[in-house]
mmCIF file with all atom_site columns, C-alpha atoms in Angstrom:
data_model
loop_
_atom_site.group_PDB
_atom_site.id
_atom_site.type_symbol
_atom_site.label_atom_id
_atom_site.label_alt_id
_atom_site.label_comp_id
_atom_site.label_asym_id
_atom_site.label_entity_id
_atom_site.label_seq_id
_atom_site.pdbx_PDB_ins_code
_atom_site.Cartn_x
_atom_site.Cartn_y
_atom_site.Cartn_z
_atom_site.occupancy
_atom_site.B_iso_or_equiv
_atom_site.pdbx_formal_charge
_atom_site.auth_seq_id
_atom_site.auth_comp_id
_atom_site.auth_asym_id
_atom_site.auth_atom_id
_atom_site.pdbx_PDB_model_num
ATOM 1  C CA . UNK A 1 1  ? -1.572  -6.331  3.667   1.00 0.00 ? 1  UNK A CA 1
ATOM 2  C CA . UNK A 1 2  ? -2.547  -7.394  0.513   1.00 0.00 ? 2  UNK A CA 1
ATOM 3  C CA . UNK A 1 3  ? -0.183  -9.028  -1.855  1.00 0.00 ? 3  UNK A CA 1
ATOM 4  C CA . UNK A 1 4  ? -0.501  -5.797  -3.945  1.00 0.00 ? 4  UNK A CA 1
ATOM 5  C CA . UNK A 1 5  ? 0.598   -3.771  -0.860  1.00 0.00 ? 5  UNK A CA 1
ATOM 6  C CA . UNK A 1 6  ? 3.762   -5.756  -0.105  1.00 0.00 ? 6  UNK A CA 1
ATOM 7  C CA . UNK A 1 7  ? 5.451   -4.934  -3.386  1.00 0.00 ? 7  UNK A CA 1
ATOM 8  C CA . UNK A 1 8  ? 4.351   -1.656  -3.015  1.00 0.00 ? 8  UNK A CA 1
ATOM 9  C CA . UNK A 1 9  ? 6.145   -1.742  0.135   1.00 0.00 ? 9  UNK A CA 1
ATOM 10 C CA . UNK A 1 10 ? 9.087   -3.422  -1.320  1.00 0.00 ? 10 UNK A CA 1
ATOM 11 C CA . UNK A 1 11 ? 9.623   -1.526  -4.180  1.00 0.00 ? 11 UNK A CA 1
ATOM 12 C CA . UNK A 1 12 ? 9.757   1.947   -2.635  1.00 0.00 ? 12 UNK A CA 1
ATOM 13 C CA . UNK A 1 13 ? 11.807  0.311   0.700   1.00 0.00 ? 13 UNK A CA 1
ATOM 14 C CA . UNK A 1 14 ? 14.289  -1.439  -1.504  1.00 0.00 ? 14 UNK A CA 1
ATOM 15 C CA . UNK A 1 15 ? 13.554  -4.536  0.419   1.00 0.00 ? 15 UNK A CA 1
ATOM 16 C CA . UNK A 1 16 ? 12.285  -8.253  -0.696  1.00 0.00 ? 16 UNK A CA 1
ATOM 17 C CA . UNK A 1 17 ? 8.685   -9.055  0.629   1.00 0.00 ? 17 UNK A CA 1
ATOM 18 C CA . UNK A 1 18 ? 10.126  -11.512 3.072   1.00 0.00 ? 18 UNK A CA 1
ATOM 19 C CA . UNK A 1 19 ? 12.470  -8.986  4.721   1.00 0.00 ? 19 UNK A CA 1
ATOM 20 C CA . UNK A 1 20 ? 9.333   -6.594  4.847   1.00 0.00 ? 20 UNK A CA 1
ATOM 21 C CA . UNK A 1 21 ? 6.644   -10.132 6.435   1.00 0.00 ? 21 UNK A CA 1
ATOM 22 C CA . UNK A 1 22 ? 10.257  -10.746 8.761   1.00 0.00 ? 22 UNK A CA 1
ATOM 23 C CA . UNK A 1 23 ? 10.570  -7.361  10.473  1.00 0.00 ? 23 UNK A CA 1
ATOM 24 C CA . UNK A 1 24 ? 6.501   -7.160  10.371  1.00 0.00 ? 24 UNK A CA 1
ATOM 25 C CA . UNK A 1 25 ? 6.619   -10.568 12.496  1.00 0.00 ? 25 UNK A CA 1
ATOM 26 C CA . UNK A 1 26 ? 8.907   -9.338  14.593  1.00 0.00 ? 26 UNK A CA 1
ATOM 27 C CA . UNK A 1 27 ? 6.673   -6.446  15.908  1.00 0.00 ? 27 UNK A CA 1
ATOM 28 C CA . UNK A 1 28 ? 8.096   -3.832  14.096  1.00 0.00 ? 28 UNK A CA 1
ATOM 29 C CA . UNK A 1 29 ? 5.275   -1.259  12.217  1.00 0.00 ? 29 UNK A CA 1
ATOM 30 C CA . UNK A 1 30 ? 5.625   -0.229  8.652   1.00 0.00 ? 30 UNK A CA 1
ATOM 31 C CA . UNK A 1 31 ? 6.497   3.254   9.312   1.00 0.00 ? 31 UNK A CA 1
ATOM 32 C CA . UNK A 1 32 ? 9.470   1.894   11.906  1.00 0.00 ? 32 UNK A CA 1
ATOM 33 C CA . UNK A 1 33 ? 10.814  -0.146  8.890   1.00 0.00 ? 33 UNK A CA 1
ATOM 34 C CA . UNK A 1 34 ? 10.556  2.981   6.451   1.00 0.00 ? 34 UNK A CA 1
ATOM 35 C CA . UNK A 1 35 ? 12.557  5.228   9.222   1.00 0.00 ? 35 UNK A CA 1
ATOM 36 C CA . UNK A 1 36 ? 14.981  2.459   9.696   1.00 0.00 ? 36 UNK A CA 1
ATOM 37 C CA . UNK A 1 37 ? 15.521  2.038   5.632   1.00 0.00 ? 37 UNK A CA 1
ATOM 38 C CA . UNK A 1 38 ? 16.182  5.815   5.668   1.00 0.00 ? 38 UNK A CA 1
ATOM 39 C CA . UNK A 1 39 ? 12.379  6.687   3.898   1.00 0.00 ? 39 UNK A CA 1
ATOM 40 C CA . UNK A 1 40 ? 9.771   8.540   4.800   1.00 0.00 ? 40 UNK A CA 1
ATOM 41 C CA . UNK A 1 41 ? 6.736   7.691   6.030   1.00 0.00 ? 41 UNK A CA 1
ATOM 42 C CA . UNK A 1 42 ? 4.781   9.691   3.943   1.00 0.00 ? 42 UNK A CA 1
ATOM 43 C CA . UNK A 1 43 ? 6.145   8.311   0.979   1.00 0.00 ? 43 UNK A CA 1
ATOM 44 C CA . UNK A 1 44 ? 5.553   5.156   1.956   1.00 0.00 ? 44 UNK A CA 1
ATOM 45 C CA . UNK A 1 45 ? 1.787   5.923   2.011   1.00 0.00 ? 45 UNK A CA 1
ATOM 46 C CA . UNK A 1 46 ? 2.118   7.701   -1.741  1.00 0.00 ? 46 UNK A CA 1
ATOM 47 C CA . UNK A 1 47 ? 3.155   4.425   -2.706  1.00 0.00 ? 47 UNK A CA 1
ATOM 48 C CA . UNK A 1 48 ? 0.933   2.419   -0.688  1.00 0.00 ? 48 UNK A CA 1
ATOM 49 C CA . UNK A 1 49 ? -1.825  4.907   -2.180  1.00 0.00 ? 49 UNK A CA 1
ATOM 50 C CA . UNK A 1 50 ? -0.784  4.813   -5.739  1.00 0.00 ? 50 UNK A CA 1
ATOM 51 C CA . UNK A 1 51 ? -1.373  0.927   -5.712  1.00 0.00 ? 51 UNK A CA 1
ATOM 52 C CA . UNK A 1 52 ? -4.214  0.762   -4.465  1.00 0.00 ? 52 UNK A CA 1
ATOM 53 C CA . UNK A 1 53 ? -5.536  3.284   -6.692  1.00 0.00 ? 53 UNK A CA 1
ATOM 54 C CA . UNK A 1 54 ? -3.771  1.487   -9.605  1.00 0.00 ? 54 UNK A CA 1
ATOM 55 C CA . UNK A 1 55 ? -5.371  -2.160  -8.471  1.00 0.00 ? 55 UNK A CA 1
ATOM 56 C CA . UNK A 1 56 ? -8.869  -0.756  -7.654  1.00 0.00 ? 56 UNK A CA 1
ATOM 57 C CA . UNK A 1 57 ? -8.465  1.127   -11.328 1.00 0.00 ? 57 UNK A CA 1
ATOM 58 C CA . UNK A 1 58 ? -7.504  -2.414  -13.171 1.00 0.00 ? 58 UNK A CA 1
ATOM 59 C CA . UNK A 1 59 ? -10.966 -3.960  -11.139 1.00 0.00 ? 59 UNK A CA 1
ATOM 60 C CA . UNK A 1 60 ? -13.375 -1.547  -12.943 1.00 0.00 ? 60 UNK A CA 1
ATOM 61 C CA . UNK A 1 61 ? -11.290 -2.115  -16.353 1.00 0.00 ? 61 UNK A CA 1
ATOM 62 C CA . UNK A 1 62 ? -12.211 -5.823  -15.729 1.00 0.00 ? 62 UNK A CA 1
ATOM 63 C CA . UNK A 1 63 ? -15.581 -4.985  -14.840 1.00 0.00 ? 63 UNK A CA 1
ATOM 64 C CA . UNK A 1 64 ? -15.411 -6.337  -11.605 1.00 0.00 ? 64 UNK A CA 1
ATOM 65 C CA . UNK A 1 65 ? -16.015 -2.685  -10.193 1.00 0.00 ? 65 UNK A CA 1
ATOM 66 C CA . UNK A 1 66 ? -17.734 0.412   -11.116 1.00 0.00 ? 66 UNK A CA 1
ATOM 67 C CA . UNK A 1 67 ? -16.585 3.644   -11.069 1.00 0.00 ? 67 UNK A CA 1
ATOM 68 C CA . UNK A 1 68 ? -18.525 4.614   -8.235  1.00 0.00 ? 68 UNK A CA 1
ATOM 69 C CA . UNK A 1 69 ? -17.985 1.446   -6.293  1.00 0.00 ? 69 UNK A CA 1
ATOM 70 C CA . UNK A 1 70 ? -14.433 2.264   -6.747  1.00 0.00 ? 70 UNK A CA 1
ATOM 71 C CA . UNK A 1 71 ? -14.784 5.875   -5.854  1.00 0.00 ? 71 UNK A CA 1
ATOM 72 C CA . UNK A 1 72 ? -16.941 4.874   -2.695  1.00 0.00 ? 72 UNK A CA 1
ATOM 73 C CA . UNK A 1 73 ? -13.589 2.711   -1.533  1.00 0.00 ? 73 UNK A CA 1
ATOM 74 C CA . UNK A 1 74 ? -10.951 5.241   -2.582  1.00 0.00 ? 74 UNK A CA 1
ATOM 75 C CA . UNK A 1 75 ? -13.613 8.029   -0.192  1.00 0.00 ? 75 UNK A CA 1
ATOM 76 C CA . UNK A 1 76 ? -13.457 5.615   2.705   1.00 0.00 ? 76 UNK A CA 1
ATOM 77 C CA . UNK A 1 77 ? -9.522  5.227   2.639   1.00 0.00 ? 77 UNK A CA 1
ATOM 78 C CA . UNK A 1 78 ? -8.977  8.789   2.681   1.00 0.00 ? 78 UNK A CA 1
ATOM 79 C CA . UNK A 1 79 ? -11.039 9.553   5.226   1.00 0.00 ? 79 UNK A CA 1
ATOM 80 C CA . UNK A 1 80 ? -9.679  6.638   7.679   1.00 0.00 ? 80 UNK A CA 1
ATOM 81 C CA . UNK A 1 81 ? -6.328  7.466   6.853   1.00 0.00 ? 81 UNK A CA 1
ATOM 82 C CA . UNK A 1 82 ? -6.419  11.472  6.235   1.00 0.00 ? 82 UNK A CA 1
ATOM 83 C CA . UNK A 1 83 ? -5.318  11.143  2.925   1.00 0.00 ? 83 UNK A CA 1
#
């Protein structure tokens, strides 16, 4: 995940990164850490979602994007994730 992604995770889990990277190297999936944490899954990928959407937002403000570029990414993760 990126960097980005972890606190994503970590702020809507209520866990530090590490504890997140520690059950991840353990063999335990994202969604099996958000069940075990009492969250749901699909909240989870809101908030996953919502930062991405934020950090791919803060690349075109920087002009390291366009619009479209960043539309064209946002397209392809719905469509591999069903969002």
């Amino acid at each position: 995940l990126h960097p980005d992604l972890f606190a994503a995770a970590a702020d809507y889990l209520g866990l530090t990164e590490a504890q997140i990277r520690t059950r991840l190297s353990n063999g335990r999936s994202l969604a099996e850490i958000a069940r075990a944490e009492d969250k749901s899954v699909d909240g989870l990928v809101d908030a996953l979602n919502a930062r991405h959407r934020a950090t791919l937002q803060a690349e075109v403000e920087g002009g390291r994007l366009t619009d479209a570029q960043r539309d064209e990414i946002l397209e392809c993760g719905n469509s591999s994730t069903g969002a």
